[in-house]
Short mmCIF file of C-alpha atoms in Angstrom, two decimals:
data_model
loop_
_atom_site.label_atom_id
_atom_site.label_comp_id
_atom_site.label_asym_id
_atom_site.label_seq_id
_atom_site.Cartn_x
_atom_site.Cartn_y
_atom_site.Cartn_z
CA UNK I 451 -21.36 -4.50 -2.41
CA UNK I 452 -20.05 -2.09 -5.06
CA UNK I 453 -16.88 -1.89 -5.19
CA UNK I 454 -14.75 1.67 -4.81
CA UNK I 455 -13.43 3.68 -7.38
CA UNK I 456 -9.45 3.75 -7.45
CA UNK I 457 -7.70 7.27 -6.17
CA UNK I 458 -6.81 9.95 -9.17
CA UNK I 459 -3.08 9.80 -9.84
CA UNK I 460 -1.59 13.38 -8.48
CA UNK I 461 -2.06 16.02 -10.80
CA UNK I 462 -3.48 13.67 -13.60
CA UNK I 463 -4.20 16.27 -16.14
CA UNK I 464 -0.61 18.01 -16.11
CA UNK I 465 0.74 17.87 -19.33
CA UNK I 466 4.74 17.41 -19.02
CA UNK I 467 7.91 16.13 -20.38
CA UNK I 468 7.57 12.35 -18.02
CA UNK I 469 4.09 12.25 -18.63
CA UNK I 470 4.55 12.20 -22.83
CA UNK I 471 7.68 9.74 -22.30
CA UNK I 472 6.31 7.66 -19.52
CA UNK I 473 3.02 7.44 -19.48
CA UNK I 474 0.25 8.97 -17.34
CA UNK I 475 0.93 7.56 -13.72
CA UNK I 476 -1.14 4.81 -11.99
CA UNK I 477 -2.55 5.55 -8.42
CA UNK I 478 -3.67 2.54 -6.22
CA UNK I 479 -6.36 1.61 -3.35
CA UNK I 480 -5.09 2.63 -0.16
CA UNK I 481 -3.08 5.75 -1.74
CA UNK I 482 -4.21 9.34 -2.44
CA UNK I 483 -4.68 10.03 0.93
CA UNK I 484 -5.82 13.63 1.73
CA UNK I 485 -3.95 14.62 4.49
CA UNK I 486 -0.74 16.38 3.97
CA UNK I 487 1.57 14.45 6.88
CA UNK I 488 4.04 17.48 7.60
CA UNK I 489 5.92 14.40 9.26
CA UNK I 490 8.54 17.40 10.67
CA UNK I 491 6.12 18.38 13.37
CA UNK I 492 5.59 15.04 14.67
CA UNK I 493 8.45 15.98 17.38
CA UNK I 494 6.49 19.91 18.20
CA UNK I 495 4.89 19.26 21.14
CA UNK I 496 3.80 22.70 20.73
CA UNK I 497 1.85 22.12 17.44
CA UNK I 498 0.74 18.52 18.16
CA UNK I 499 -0.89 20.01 22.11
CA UNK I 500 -2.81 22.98 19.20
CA UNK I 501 -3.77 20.56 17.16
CA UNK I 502 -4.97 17.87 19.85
CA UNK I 503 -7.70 19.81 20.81
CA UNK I 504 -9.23 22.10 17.79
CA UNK I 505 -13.03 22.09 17.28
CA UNK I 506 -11.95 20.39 13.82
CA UNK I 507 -9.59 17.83 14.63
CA UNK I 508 -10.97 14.46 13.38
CA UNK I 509 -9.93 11.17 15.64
CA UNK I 510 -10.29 7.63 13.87
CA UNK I 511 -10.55 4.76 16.69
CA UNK I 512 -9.61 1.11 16.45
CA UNK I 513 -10.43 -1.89 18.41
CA UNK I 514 -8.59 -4.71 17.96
CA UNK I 515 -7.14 -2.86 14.54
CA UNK I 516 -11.15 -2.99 13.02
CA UNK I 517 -11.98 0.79 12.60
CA UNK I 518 -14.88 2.91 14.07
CA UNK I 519 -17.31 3.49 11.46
CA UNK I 520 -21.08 3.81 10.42
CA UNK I 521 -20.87 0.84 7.92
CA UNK I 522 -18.67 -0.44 5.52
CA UNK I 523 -18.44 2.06 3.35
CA UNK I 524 -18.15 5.23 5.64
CA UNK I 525 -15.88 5.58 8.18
CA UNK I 526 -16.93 7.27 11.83
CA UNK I 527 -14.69 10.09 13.60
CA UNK I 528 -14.43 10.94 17.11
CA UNK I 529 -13.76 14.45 18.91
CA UNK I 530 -11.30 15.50 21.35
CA UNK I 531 -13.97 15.68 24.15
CA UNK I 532 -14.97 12.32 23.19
CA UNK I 533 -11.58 10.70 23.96
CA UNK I 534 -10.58 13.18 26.40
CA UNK I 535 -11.46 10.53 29.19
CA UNK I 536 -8.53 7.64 27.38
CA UNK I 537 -5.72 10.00 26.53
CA UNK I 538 -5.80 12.85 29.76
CA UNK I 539 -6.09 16.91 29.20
CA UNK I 540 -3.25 16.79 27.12
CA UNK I 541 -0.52 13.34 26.09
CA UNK I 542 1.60 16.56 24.69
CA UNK I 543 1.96 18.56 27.76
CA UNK I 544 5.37 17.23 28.29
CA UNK I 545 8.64 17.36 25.77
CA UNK I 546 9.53 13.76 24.19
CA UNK I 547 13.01 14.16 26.62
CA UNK I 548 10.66 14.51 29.74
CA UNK I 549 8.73 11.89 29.09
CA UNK I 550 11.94 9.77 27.95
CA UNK I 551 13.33 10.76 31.78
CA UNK I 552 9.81 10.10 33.27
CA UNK I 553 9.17 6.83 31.90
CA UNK I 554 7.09 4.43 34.05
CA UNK I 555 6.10 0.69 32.16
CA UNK I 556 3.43 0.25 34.39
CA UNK I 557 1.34 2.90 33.28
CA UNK I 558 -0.94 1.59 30.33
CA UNK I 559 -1.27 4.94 27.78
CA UNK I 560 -3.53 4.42 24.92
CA UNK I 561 -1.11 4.52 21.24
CA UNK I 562 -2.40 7.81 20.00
CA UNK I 563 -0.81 8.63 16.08
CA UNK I 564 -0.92 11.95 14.26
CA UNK I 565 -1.91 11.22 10.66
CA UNK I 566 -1.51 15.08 8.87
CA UNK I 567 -3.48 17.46 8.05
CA UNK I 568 -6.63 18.01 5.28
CA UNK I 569 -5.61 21.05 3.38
CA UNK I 570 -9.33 20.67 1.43
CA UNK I 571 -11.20 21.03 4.91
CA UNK I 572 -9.53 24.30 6.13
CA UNK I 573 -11.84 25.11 9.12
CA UNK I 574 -9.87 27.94 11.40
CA UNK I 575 -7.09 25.44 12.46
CA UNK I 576 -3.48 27.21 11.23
CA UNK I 577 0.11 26.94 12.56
CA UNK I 578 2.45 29.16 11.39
CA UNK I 579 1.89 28.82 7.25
CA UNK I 580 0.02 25.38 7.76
CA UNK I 581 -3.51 25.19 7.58
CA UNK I 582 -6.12 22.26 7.56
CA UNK I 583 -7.58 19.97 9.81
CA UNK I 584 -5.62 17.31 12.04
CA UNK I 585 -6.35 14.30 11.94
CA UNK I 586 -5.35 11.75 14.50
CA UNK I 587 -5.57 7.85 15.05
CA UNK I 588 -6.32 6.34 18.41
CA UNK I 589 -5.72 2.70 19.88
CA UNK I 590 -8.65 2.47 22.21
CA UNK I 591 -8.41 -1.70 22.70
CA UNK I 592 -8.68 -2.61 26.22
CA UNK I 593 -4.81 -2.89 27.51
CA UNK I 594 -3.64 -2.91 31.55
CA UNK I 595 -4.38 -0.42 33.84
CA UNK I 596 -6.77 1.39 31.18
CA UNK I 597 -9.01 -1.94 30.33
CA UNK I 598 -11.97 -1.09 32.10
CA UNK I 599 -12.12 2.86 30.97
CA UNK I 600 -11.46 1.08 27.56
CA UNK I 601 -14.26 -1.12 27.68
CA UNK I 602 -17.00 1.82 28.72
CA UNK I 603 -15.77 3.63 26.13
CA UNK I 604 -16.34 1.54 23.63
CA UNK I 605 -19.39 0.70 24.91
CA UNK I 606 -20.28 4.58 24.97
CA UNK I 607 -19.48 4.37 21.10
CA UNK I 608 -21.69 1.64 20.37
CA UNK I 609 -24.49 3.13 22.11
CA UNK I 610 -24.16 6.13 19.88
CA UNK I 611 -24.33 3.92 16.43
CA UNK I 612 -21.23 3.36 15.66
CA UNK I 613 -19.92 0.23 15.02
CA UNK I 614 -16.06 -1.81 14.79
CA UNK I 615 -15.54 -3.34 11.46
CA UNK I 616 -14.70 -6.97 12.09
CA UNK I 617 -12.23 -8.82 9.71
CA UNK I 618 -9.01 -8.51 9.12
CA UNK I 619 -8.87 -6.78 5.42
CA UNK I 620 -11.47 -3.71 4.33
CA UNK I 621 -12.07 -2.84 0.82
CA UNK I 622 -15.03 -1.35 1.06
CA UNK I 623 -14.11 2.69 2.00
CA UNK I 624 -13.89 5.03 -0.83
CA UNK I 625 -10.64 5.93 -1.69
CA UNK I 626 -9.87 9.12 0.07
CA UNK I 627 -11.11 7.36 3.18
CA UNK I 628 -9.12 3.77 2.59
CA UNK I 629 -5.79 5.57 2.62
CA UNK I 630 -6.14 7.38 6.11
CA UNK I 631 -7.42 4.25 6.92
CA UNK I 632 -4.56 2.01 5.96
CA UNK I 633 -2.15 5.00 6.98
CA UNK I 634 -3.65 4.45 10.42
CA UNK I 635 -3.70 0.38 10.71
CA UNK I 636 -0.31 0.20 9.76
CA UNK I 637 1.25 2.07 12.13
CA UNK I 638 -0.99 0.94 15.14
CA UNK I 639 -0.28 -2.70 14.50
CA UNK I 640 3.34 -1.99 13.96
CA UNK I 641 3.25 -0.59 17.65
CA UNK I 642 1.21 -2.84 19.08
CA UNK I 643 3.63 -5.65 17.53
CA UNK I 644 6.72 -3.54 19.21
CA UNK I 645 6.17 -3.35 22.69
CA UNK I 646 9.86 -4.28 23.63
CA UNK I 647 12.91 -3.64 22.39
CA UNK I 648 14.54 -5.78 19.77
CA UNK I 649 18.32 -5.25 21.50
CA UNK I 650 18.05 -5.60 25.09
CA UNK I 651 13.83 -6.83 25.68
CA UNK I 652 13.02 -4.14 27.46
CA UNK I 653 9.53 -2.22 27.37
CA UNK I 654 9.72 0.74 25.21
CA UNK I 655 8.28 4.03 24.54
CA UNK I 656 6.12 5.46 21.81
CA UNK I 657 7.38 9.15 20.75
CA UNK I 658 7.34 11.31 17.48
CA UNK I 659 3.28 11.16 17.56
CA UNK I 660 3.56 7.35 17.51
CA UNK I 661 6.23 7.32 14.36
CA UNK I 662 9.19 5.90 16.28
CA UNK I 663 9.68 3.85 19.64
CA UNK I 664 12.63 4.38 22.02
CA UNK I 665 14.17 2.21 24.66
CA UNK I 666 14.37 4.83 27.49
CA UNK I 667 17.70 4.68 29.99
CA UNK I 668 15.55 4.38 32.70
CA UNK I 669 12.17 2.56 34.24
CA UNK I 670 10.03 3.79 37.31
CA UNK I 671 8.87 -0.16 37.16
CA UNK I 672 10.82 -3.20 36.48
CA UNK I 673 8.84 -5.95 34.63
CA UNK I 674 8.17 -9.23 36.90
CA UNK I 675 8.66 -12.51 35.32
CA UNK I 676 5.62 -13.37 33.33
CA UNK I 677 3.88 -9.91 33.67
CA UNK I 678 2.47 -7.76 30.80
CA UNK I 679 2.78 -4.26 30.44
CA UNK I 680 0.30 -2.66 32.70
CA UNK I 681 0.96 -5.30 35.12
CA UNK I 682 4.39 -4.22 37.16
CA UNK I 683 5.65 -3.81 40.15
CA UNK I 684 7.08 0.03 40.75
CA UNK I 685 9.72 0.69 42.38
CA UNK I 686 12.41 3.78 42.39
CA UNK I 687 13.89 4.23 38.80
CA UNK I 688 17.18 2.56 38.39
CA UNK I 689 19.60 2.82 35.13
CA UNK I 690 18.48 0.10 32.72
CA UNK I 691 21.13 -2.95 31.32
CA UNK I 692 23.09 -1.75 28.72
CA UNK I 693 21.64 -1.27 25.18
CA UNK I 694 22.61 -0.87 21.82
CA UNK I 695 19.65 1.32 20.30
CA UNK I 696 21.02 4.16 22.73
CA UNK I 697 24.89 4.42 21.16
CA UNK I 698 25.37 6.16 17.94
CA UNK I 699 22.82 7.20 15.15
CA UNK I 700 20.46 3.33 15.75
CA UNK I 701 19.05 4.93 19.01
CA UNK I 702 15.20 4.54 17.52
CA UNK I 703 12.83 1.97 16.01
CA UNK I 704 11.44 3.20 13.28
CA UNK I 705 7.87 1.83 11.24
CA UNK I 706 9.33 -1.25 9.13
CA UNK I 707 7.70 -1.26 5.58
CA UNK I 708 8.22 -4.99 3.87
CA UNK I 709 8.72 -4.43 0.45
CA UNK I 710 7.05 -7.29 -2.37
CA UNK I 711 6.66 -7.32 -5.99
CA UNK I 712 3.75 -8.48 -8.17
CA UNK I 713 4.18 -8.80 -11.92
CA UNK I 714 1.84 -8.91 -14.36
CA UNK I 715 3.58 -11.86 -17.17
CA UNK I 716 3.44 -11.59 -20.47
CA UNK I 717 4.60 -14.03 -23.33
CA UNK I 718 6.69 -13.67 -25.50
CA UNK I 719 4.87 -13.01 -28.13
CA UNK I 720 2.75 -10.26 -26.10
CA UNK I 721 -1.05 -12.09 -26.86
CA UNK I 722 -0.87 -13.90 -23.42
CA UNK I 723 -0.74 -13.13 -19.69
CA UNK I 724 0.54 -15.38 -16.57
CA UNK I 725 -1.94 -16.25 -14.11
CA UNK I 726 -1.88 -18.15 -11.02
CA UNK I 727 -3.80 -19.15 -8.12
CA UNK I 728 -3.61 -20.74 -4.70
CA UNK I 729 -5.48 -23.40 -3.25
CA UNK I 730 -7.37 -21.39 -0.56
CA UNK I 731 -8.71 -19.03 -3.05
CA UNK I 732 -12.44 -19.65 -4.29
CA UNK I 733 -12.76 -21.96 -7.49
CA UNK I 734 -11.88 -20.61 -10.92
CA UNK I 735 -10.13 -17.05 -8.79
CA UNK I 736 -6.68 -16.48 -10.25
CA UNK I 737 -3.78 -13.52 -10.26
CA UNK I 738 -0.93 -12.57 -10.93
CA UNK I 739 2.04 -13.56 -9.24
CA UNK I 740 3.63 -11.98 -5.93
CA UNK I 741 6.73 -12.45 -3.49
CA UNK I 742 8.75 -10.88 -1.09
CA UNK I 743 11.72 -8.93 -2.15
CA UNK I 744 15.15 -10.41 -0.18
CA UNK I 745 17.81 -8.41 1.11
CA UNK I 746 20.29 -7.62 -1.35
CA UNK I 747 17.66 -8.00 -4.12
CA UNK I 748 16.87 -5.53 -6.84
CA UNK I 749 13.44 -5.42 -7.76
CA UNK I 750 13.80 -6.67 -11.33
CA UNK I 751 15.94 -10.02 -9.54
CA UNK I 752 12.90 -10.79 -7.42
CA UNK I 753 10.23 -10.78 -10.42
CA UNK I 754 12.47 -12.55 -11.77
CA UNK I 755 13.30 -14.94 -9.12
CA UNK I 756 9.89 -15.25 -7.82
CA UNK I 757 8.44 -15.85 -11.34
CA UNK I 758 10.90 -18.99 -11.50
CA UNK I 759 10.43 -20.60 -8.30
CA UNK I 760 6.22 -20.51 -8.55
CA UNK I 761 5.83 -21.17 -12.28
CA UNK I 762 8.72 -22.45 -13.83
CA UNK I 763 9.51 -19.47 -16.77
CA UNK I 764 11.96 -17.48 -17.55
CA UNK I 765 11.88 -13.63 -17.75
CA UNK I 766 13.40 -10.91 -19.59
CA UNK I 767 12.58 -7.38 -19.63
CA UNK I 768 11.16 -5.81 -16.31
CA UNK I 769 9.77 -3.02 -16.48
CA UNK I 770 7.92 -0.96 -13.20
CA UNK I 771 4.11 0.19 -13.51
CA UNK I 772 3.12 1.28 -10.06
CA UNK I 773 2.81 0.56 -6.50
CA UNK I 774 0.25 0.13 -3.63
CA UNK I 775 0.43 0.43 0.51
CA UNK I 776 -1.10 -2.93 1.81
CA UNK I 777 -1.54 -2.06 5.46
CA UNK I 778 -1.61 -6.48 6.34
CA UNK I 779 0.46 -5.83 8.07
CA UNK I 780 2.82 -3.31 6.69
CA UNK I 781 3.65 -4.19 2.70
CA UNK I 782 4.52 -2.09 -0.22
CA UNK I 783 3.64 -3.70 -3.27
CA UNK I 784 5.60 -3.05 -6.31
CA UNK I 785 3.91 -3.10 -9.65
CA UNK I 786 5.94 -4.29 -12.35
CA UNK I 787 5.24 -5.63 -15.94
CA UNK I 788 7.30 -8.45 -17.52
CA UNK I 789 8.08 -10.44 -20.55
CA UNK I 790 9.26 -14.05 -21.02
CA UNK I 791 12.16 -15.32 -23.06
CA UNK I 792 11.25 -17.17 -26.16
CA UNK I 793 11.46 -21.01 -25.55
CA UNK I 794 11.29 -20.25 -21.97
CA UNK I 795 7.69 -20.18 -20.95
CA UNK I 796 6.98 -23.73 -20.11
CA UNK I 797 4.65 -23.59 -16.71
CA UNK I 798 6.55 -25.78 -13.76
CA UNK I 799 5.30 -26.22 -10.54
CA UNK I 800 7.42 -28.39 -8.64
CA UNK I 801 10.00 -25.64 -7.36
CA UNK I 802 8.09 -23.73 -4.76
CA UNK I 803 4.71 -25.73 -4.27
CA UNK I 804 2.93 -22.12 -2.84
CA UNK I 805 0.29 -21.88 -6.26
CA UNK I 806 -2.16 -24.86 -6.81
CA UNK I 807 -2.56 -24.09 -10.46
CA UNK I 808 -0.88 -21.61 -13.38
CA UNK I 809 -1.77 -20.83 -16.90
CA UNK I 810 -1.35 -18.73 -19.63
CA UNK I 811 -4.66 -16.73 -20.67
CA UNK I 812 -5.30 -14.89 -23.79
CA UNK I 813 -5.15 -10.91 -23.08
CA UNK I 814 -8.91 -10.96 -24.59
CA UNK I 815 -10.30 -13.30 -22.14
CA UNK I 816 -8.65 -11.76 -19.54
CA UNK I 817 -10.26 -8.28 -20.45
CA UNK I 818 -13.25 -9.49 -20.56
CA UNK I 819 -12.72 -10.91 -17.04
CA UNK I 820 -11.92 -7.85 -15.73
CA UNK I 821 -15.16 -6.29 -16.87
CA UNK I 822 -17.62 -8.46 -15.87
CA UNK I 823 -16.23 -11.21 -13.17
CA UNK I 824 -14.30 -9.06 -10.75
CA UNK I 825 -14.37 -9.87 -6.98
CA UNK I 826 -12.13 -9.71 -3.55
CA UNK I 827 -11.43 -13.52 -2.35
CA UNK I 828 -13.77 -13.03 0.83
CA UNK I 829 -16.70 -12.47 -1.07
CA UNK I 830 -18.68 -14.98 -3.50
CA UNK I 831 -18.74 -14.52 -7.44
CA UNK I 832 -19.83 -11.03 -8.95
CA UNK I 833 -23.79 -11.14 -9.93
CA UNK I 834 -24.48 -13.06 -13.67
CA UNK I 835 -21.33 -15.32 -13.34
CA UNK I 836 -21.42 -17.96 -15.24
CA UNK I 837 -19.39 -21.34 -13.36
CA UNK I 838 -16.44 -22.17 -14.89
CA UNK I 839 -15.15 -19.06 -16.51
CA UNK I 840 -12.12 -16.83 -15.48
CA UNK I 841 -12.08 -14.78 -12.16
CA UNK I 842 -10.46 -12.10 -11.27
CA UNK I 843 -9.21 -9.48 -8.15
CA UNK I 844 -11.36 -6.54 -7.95
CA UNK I 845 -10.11 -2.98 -8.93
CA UNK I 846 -9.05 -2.07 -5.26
CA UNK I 847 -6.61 -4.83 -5.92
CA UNK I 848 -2.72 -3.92 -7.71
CA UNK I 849 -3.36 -7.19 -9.29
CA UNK I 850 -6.44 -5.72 -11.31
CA UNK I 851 -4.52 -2.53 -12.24
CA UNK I 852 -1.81 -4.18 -13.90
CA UNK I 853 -3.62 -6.55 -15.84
CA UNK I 854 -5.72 -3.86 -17.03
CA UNK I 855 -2.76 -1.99 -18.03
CA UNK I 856 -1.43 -4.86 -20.22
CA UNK I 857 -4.92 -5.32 -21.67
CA UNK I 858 -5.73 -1.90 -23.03
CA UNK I 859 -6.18 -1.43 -26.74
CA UNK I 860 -2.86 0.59 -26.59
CA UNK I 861 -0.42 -1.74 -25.18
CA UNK I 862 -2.42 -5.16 -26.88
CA UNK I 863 -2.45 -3.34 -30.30
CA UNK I 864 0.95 -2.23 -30.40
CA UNK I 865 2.55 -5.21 -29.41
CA UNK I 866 0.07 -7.37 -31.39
CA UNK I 867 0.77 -5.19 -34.42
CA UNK I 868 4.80 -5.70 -34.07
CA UNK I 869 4.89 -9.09 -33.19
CA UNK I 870 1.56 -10.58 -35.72
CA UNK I 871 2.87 -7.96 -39.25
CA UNK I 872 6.44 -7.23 -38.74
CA UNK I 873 7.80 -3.59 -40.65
CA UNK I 874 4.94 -3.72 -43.56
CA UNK I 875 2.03 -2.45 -44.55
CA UNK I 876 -0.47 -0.08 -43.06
CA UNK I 877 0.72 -1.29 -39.85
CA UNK I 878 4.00 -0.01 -40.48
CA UNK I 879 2.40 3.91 -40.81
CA UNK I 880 0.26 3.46 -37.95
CA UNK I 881 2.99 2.49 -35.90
CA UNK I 882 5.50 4.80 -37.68
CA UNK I 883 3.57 8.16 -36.80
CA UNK I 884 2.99 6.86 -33.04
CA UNK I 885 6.78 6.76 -32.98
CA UNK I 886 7.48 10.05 -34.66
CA UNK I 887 4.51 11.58 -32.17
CA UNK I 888 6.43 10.41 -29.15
CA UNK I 889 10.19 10.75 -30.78
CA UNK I 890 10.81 13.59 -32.85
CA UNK I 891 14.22 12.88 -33.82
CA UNK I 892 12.75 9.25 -35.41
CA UNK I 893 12.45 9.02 -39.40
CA UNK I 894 9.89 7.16 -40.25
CA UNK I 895 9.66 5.89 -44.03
CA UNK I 896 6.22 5.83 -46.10
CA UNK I 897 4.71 2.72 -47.43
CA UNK I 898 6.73 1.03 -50.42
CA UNK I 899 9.79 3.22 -50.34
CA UNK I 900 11.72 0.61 -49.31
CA UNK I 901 13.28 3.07 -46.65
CA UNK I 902 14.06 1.09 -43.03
CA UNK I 903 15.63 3.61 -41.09
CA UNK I 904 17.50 2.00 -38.53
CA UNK I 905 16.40 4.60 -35.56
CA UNK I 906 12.73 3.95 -35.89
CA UNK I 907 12.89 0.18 -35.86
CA UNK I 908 15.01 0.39 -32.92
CA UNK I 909 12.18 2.28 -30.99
CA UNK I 910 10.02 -0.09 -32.66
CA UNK I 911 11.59 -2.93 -30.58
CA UNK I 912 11.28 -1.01 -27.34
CA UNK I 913 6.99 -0.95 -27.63
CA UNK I 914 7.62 -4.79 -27.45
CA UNK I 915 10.13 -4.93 -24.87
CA UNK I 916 9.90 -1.83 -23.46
CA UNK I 917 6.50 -0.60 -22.80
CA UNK I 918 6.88 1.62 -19.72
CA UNK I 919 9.34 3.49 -22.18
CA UNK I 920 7.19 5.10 -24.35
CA UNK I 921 3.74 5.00 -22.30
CA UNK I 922 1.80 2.35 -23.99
CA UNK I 923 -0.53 1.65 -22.14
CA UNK I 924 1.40 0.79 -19.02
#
């Protein structure tokens, strides 16, 4: 199967003061989503009850978490008279403090999210200067009370053509698509992973169009031992135990987003690249290197740390690229770039035993890697692969981005040029006018004057160290 273009960085062609410093910014799979999220009307009943029920209002269904859709690559939408029968005339009718007071555990409601608006598809829906069309996700997995409606409903779908994607990760949606998508999963596993509160174990409530749970004062049911939501006995509402979401400003659970870092390594001398793999991962497969991010932790400490513990070296300079959403469950990956410290790039495994194999690999073969043996680690090896050579994560992957940012002609040629010829030669010019391009205030000396003006080969030192700095590439 082909595999999806990446999204278009916002406004990619503005020309501005961060874009000449920086770089031209790096946009991800599962980002770029279309839908403008006006997350400030999540709590208007008003707007969310308009918005529920217009002839344009797209909803996205999930099963088990595997999304409604034609095939892999297209995802299927429902309308509001299509799910009318799972969520009732109207889940909005009521204020989020009414159905706080009203709360009953035993009553199974399907986890209905708004997702935003598309500002591109403006067909008639408006609310006050907001215009597009909603978009909404919807849990429709057989739960309690609402199992068997569930189960004819999806059953109803199927009949129509429409199918559940089975397995847990999909790569396969073009990018517009991937983020609503992702934007979706993530938040209806998060609540499906929530149903009781962390403080005091009670059931809680979905509110703020599925963006934040609540432990509500009071029950219309009390849980019996052993019973699931959807399951209880009712009885009349009495105050709930004591707990310590509803003092003070921690009164909601909010959407937890676990932060990680992946690094793309380079040597020291810039002509090499740190790759590792794990043992479940198809022969000859390898990345770069990942971990979670600790409390306390800066970003630059954990590439740093997490470098250490799986490989053994040592970094220096960190610099960020970019990031990516990874709805599996709920992970922001964090792009970064970094260099080792001379005499410090020995590979050791024996610290954290989580990668099977590492090894340094020439930028070249790498680059070529990325070209031509590409592929996600469900799927066997891209078409004309050859056994035994280098394999890499597709483009959809972070991983793929960031070694392709550290293998560009650019970034290899600058650093190659500084590290391999020093402050001579034609080199020296070529290098010189890229600086003066980028810095203005940077002299820059012509070949055989003898001239080394201290300013220039201090920027010079940042294209090795600093890459992000001046855009290279990165």
């Amino acid at each position: 199967m082909p595999q999806p273009e990446v999204p278009d960085p916002a406004y990619a062609d503005l020309d501005s003061m961060l874009s000449r410093k920086y770089g031209k910014e790096a946009a991800n799979y599962f980002s770029g989503s279309p839908l403008n999220r006006v997350s400030f009307l999540r709590s208007d009943h008003s707007f969310l009850s308009e918005a529920l029920k217009h002839a344009s209002t797209s909803f996205l269904l999930f099963n088990n978490l595997a999304p409604m859709a034609k095939d892999p690559t297209k995802l299927e939408y429902a309308s509001y008279n299509d799910v009318q029968p799972l969520i009732g005339e109207n889940p909005y009718s009521k204020t989020e403090a009414e159905m706080i007071s009203e709360y009953n555990s035993t009553i199974a409601v399907p986890q209905l999210l708004f997702l935003g608006l598309d500002e591109t598809q403006n067909f008639g829906f408006e609310w006050k200067v907001y215009r597009g069309s909603p978009y909404f996700a919807l849990d429709v997995t057989p739960k309690g009370s609402m199992s068997s409606i569930a189960v004819n409903f999806i059953e109803a779908m199927r009949s129509r053509g429409r199918q559940f994607l089975e397995g847990r990760i999909h790569m396969s949606l073009p990018a517009p698509q991937a983020a609503i998508y992702a934007q979706a999963r993530a938040l209806l596993d998060w609540n499906a992973r929530n149903p009781f509160c962390a403080q005091c174990g009670q059931p809680t409530l979905s509110i703020n169009a599925g963006m934040k749970r609540t432990c509500p004062p009071k029950d219309l049911a009390s849980l019996t031992e052993g019973s699931a939501i959807g399951s209880t006995i009712p009885h009349t509402p009495t105050e709930r135990p004591y707990c310590a979401t509803r003092q003070g400003v921690s009164n909601l659970s909010f959407p937890r987003t676990d932060a990680t870092v992946i690094m793309a390594v380079i040597s020291a001398d810039g002509r090499r690249v740190l790759l590792g793999r794990q043992k479940r991962w198809p022969e000859y497969l390898y990345s770069t290197l990942a971990g979670f991010i600790e409390p306390a932790e800066s970003v630059e400490e954990a590439v740093r740390r997490e470098a250490w513990e799986e490989s053994g070296v040592t970094l220096g300079r960190v610099v960020m690229h970019s990031t990516q959403p990874w709805p599996y469950p709920a992970n922001l990956m964090i792009g970064a770039i970094a260099q080792c410290v001379p005499g410090k790039e020995e590979i050791m495994l024996k610290h954290d035993p989580e990668l099977e194999d590492a090894k340094w690999v020439n930028l070249r073969e790498v680059k070529e890697a990325l070209e031509i043996r590409t592929s996600d680690i469900g799927d066997g090896a891209p078409e004309g692969y050859e056994e035994g050579r280098l394999r890499l994560p597709p483009r959809t992957a972070i991983a793929s981005q960031l070694l392709s940012a550290v293998t560009r002609d650019s970034f290899y040629d600058i650093t190659g040029t500084v590290v391999e010829r020093g402050w001579c030669g034609p080199a020296r010019l070529r290098l010189g006018f890229f600086l003066l391009e980028l810095h203005p205030g940077v002299t820059v000396g012509p070949a055989g004057s003898g001239r080394k003006p201290r300013r220039a080969m201090q920027a010079m030192a940042m294209i090795v160290f600093e890459p992000a700095t001046l855009g290279v590439g990165v």
